[in-house]
PDB file of C-alpha atoms in Angstrom:
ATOM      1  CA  UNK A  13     110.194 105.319  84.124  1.00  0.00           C
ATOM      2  CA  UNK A  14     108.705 102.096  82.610  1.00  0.00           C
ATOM      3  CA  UNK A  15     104.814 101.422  83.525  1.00  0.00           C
ATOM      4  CA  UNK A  16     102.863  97.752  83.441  1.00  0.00           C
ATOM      5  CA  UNK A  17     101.318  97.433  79.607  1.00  0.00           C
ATOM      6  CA  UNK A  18      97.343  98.133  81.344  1.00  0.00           C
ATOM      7  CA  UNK A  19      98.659 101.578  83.055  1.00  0.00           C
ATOM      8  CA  UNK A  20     100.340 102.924  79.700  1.00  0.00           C
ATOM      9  CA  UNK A  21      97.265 104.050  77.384  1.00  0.00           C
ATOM     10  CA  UNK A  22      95.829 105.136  81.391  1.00  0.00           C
ATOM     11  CA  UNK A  23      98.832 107.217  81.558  1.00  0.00           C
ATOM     12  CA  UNK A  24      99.274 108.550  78.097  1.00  0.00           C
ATOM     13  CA  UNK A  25      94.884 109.441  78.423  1.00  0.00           C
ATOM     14  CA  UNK A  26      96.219 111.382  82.007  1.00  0.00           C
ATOM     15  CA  UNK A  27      93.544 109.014  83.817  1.00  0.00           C
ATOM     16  CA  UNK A  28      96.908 108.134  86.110  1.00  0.00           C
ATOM     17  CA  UNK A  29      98.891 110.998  87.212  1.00  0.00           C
ATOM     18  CA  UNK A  30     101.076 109.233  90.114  1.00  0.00           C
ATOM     19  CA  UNK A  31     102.838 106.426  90.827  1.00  0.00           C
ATOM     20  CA  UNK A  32     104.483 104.661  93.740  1.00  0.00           C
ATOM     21  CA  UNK A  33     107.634 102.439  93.781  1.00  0.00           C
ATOM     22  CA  UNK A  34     109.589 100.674  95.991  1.00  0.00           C
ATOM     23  CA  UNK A  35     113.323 101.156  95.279  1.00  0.00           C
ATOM     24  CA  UNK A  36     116.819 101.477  97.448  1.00  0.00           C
ATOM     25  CA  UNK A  37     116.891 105.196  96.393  1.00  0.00           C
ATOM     26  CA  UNK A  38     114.852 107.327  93.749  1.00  0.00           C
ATOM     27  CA  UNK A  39     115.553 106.190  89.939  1.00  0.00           C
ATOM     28  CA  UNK A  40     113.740 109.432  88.474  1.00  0.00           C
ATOM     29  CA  UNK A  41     114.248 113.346  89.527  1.00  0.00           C
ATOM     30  CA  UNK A  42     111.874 116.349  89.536  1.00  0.00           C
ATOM     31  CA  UNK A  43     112.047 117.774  86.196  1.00  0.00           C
ATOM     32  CA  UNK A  44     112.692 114.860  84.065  1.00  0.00           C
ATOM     33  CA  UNK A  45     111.447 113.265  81.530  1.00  0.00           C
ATOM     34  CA  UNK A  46     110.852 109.805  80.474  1.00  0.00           C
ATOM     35  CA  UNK A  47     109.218 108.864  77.067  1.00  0.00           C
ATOM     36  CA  UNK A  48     106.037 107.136  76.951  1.00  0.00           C
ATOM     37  CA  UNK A  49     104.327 106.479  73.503  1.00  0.00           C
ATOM     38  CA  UNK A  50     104.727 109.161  71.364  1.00  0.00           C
ATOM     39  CA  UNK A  51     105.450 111.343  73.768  1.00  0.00           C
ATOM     40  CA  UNK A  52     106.895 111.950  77.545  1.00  0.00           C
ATOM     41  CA  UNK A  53     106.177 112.031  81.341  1.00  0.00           C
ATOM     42  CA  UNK A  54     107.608 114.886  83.337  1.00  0.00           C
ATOM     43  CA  UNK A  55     108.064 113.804  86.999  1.00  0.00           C
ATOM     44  CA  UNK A  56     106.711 117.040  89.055  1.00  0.00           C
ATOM     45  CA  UNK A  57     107.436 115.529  92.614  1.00  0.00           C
ATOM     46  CA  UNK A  58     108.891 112.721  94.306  1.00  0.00           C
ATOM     47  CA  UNK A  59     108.290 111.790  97.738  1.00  0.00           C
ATOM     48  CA  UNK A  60     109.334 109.391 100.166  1.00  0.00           C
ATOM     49  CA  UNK A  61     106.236 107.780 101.942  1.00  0.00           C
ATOM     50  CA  UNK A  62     105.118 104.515 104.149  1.00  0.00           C
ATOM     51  CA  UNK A  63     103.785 101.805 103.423  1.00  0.00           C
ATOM     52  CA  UNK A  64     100.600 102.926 105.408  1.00  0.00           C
ATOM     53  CA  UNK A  65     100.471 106.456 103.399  1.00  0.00           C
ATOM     54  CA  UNK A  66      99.583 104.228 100.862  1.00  0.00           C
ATOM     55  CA  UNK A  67      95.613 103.874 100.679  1.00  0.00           C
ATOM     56  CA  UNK A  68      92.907 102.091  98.491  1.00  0.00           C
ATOM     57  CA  UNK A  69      92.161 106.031  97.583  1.00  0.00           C
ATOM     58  CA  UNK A  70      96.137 106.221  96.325  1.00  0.00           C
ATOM     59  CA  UNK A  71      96.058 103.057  94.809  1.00  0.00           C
ATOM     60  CA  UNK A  72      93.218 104.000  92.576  1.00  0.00           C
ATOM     61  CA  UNK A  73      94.856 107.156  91.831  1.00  0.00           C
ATOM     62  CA  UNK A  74      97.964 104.974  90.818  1.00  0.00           C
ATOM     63  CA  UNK A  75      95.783 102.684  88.886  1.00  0.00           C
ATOM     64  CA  UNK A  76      95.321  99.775  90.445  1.00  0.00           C
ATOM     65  CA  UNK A  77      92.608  97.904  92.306  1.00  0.00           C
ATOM     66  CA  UNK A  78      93.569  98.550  95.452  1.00  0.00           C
ATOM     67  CA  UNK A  79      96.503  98.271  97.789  1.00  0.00           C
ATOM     68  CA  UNK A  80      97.670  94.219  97.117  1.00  0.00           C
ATOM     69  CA  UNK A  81      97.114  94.818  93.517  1.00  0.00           C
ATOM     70  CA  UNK A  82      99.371  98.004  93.911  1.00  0.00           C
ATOM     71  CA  UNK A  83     102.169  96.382  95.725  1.00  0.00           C
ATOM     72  CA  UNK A  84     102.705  93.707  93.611  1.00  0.00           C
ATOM     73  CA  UNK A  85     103.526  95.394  91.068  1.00  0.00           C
ATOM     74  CA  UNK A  86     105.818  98.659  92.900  1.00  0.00           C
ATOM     75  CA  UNK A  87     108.630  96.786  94.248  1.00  0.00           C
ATOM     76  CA  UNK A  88     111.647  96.748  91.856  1.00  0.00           C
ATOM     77  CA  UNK A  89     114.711  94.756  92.564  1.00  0.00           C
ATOM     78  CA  UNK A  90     115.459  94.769  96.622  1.00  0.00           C
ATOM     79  CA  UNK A  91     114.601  98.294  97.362  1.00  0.00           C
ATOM     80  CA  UNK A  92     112.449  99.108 100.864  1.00  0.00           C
ATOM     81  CA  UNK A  93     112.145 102.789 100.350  1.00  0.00           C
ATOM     82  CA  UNK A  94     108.657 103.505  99.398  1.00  0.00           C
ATOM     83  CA  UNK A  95     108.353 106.723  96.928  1.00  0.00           C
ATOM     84  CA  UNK A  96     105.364 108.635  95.692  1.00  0.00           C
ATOM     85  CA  UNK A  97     105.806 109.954  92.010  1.00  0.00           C
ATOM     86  CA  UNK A  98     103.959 112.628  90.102  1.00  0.00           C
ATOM     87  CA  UNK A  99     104.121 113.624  86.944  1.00  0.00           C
ATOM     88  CA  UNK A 100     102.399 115.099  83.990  1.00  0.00           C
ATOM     89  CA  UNK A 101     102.106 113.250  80.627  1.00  0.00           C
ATOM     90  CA  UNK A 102     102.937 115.539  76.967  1.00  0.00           C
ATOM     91  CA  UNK A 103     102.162 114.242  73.783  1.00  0.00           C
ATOM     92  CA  UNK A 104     104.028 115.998  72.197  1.00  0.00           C
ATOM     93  CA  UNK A 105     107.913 114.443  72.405  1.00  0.00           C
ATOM     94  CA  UNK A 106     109.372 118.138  70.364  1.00  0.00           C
ATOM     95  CA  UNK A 107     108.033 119.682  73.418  1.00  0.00           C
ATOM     96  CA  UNK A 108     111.272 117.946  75.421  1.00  0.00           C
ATOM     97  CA  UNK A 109     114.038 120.836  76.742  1.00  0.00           C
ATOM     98  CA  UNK A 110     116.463 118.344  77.391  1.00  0.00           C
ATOM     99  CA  UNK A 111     117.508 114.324  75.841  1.00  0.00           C
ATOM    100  CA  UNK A 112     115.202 111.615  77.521  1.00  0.00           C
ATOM    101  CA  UNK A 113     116.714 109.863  80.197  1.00  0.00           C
ATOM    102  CA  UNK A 114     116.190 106.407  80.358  1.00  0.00           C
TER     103      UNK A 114
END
């Protein structure tokens, strides 16, 4: 899971603990993990939402602004399915079960 530059050190400080993306079909499963930094998010739920599940309240939690500043940012390549990601960020990359998907 790649994040904009101003959400990593967010992310990586667990400030942002969600995030929502517009894709054709998920691109990360429950249980992975995706480096970040020195070490690695693990993706604890995804779930498909709307477009109006997705509040100034959520966008916040996501990291942005608000909403506009929120979508322009989630959509990635022609997707239209709307998914709500959370996850936990480790510091510590030994702590890893399994490789890193990418």
């Amino acid at each position: 899971m790649v994040f904009t530059r101003r959400l990593r050190e967010p992310v990586m400080r667990g400030e942002v603990t969600c995030s929502v993306r517009i894709w054709q079909s998920p691109h990360v499963k429950v249980g992975g993990h995706y480096r970040l930094g020195d070490g690695f998010i693990e993706v604890t739920s995804v779930r498909r939402i709307t477009l109006a599940d997705i509040t100034p309240e959520l966008a916040r939690r996501s990291g942005f602004a608000g909403v506009v500043d929120l979508l322009k940012v989630a959509k990635h390549g022609p997707g239209e399915n709307v998914y709500l990601i959370d996850f936990e960020y480790h510091a510590d990359s030994s702590r890893t079960r399994r490789p890193i998907a990418r």
